[in-house]
Coordinates of C-alpha atoms in Angstrom, one line a residue:
Chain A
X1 CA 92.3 22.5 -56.3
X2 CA 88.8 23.7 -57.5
X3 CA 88.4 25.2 -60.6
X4 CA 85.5 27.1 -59.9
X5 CA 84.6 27.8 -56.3
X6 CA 81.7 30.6 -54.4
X7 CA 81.4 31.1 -50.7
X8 CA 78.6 30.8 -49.3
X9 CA 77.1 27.9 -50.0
X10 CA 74.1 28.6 -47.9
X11 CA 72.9 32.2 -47.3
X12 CA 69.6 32.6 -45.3
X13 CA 68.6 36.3 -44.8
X14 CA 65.9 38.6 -44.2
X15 CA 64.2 40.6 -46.5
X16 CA 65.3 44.1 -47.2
X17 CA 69.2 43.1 -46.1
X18 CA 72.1 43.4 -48.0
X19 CA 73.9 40.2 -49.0
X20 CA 77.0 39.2 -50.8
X21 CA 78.2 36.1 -52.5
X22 CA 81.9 35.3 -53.6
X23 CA 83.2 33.5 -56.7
X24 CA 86.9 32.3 -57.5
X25 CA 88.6 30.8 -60.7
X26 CA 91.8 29.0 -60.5
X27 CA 91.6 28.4 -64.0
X28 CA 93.2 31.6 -65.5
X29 CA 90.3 31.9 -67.6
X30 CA 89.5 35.8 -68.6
X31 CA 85.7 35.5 -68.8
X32 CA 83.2 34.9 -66.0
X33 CA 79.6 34.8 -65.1
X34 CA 76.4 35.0 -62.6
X35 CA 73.4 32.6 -63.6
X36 CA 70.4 32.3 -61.8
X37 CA 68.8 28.9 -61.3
X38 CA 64.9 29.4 -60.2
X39 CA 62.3 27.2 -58.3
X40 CA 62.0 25.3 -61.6
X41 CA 65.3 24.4 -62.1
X42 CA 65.8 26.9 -65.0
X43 CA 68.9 28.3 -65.3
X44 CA 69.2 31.7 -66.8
X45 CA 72.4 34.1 -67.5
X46 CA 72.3 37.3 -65.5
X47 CA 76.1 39.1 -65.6
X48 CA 79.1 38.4 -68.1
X49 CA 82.5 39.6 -67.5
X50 CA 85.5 40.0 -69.7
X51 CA 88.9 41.0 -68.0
X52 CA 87.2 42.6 -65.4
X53 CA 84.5 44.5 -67.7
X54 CA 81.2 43.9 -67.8
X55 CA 80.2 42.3 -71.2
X56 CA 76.4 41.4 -70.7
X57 CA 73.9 42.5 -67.9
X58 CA 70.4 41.0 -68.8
X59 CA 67.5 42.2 -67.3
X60 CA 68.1 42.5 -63.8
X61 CA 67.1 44.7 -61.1
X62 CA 69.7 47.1 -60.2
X63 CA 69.4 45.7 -56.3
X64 CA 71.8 43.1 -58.2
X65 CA 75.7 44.5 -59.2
X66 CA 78.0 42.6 -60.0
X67 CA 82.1 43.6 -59.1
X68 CA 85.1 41.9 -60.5
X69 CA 88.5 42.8 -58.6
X70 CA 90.5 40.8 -61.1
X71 CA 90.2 38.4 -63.6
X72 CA 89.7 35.6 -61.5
X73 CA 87.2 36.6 -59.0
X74 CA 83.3 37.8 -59.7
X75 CA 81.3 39.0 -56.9
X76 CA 77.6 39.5 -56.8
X77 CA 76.2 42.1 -54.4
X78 CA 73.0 41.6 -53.8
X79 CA 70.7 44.8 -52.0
X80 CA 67.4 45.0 -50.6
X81 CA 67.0 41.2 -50.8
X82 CA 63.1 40.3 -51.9
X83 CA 61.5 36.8 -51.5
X84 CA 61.8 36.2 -55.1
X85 CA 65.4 36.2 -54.9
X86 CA 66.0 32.9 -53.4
X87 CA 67.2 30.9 -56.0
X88 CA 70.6 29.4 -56.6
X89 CA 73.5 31.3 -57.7
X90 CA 76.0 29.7 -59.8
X91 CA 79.3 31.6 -61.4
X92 CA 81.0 30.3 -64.5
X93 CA 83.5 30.8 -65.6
X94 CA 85.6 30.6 -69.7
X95 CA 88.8 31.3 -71.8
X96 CA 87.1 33.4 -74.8
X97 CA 90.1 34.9 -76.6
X98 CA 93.2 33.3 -77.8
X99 CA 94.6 29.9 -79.1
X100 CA 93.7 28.3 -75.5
X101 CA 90.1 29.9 -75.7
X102 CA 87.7 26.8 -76.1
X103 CA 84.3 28.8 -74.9
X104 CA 83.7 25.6 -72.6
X105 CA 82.2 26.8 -69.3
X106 CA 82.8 25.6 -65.9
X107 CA 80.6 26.1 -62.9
X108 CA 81.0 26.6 -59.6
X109 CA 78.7 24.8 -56.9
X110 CA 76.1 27.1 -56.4
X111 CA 75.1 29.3 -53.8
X112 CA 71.5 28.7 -52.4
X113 CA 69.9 31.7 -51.1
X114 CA 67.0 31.7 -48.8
X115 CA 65.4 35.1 -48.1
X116 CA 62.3 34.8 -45.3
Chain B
X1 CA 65.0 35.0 -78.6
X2 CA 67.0 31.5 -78.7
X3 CA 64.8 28.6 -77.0
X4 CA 66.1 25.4 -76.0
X5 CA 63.6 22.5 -75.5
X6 CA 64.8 19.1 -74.0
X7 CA 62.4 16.0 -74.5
X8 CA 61.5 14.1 -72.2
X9 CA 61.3 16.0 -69.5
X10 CA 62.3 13.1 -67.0
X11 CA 63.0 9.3 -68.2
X12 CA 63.5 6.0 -65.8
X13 CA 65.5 3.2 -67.6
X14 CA 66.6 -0.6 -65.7
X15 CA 70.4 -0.6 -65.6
X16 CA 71.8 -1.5 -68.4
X17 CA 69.9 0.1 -71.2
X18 CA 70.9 2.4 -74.0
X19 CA 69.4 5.8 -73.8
X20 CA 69.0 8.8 -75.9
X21 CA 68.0 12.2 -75.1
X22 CA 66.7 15.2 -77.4
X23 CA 67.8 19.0 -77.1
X24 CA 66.0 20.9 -79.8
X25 CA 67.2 25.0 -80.0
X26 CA 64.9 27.5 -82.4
X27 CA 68.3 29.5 -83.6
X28 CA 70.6 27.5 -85.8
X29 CA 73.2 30.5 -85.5
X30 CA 74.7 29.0 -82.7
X31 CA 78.2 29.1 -81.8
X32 CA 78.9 25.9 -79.9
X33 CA 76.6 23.6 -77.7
X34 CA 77.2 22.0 -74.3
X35 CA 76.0 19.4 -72.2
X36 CA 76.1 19.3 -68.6
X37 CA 75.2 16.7 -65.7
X38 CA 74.2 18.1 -62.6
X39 CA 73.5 15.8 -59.1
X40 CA 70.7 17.2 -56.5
X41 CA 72.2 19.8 -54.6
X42 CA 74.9 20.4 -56.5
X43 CA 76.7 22.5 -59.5
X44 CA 77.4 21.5 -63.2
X45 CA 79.5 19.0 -64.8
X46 CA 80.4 20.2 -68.3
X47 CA 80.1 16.5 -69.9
X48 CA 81.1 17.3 -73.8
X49 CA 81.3 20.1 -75.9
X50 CA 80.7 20.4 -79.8
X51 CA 81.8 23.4 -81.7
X52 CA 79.0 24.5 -84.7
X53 CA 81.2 22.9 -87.2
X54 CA 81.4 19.0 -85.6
X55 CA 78.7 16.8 -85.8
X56 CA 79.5 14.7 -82.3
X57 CA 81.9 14.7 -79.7
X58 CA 82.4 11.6 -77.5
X59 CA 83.9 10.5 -74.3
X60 CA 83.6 7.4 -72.6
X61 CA 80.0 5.8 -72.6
X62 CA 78.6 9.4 -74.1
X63 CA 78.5 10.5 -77.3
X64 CA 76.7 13.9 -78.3
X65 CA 75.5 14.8 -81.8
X66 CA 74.7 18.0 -83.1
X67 CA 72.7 19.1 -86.5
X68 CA 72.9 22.4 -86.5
X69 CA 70.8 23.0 -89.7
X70 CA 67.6 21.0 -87.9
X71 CA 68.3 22.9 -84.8
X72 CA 69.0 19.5 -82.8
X73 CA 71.1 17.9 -80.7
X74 CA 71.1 14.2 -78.8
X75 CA 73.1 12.7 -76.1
X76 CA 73.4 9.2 -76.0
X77 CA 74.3 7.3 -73.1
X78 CA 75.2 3.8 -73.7
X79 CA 75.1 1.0 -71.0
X80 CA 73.5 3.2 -68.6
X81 CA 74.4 2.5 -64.8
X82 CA 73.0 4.0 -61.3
X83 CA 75.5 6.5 -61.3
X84 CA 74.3 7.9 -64.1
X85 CA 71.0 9.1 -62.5
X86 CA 71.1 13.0 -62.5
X87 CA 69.1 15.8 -64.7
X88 CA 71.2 16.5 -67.7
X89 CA 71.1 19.7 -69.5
X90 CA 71.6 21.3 -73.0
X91 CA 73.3 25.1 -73.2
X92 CA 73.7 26.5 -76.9
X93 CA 75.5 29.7 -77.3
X94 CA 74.4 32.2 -79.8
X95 CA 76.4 35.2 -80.4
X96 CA 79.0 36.0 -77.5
X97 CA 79.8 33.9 -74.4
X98 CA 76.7 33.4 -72.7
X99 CA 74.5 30.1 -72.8
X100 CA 70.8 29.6 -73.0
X101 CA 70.2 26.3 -71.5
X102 CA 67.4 24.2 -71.7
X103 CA 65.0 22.9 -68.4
X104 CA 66.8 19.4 -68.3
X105 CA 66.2 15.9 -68.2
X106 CA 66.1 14.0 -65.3
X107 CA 67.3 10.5 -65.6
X108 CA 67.1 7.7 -62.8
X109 CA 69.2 4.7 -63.6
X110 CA 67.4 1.5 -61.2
X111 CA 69.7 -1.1 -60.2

């Protein structure tokens, strides 16, 4: 019963591939979210995702795009992988409008993506 | 551009021992802030959650404060324990739904 889960949990690719990485919510929350958590440990937002719409897109390359089927799944396509994409990959996930919405956000357990 | 500073950057404490630590954010229009535990290896644990208008939030051994005015924010941890040991972060959210979180401070509890 996990709120919040992504497949894979490991992904080790070449450069120049094409790569995807899978997020779920059982939580019937209609918000969701790609961060990025570097070398350092910093965690930064990338993508934000209302009812299937993109909300926020920070500065990302393009090589990134995001695609929401439904409200409770986010995936992250990721092309022409570069070395400075290995990072870790965590979606979130909120309720943002209505009397349930409390703006707390849940995470997933990462992804942690290698590219050699 | 919100920044979120957390100080110290890493703190070692014998089991046992009260402990504070210090999330400072340069925005004061924030909508809520959030702190989260997360183990090597692994994803976040939202641990409390205080709305701009409350001043602290508590549950169990942790209670968090927030000044929003001051642009701070502390988590205390009271009788800390080995299970404790993790790198604990600070998110504030200005404006709508995302979070800019801070770099963390990792805590080791010693038996």
């Amino acid at each position: 019963d996990t709120a919040v889960s992504q497949t894979p949990k490991y992904l080790v690719t070449q450069m120049g591939n094409d790569k995807s990485i899978k997020c779920e919510q059982n939580l019937g929350h209609d918000t969701m979210y790609w961060y990025k958590q570097d070398s350092k440990k910093f965690l930064k937002i990338m993508f934000s995702y209302n009812n299937k719409e993109l909300i926020i897109n920070e500065t990302v390359p393009n090589r990134f795009s995001p695609k929401s089927p439904d409200k409770a799944h986010l995936n992250l396509h990721i092309n022409s992988l570069e070395l400075g994409d290995s990072a870790v990959y965590f979606c979130a996930s909120s309720q943002e409008a209505g009397l349930g919405g409390s703006y707390e956000q849940y995470f997933g357990p990462g992804t942690r993506l290698t590219v050699t | 551009k919100q920044e979120v500073t957390q100080i110290p950057a890493a703190l070692s404490v014998p089991e046992g021992e009260n402990l504070v630590l210090n999330c400072s954010f340069t925005d004061s229009a924030i909508y809520n802030l959030q702190w989260f535990r997360q183990d090597p290896g692994k994803g976040l644990t939202s641990l409390l959650l205080i709305q701009s208008s409350q001043r602290e939030q508590t549950s169990g051994r942790l209670n968090a404060s927030l000044d929003k005015s001051s642009g701070r924010s502390t988590l205390y941890i009271a009788a800390s324990q080995p299970g404790d040991s993790a790198t604990y972060l600070c998110a504030v959210r200005l404006g709508y739904s995302t979070l800019t979180f801070g770099k963390g401070t990792m805590l080791l509890v010693s038996p």
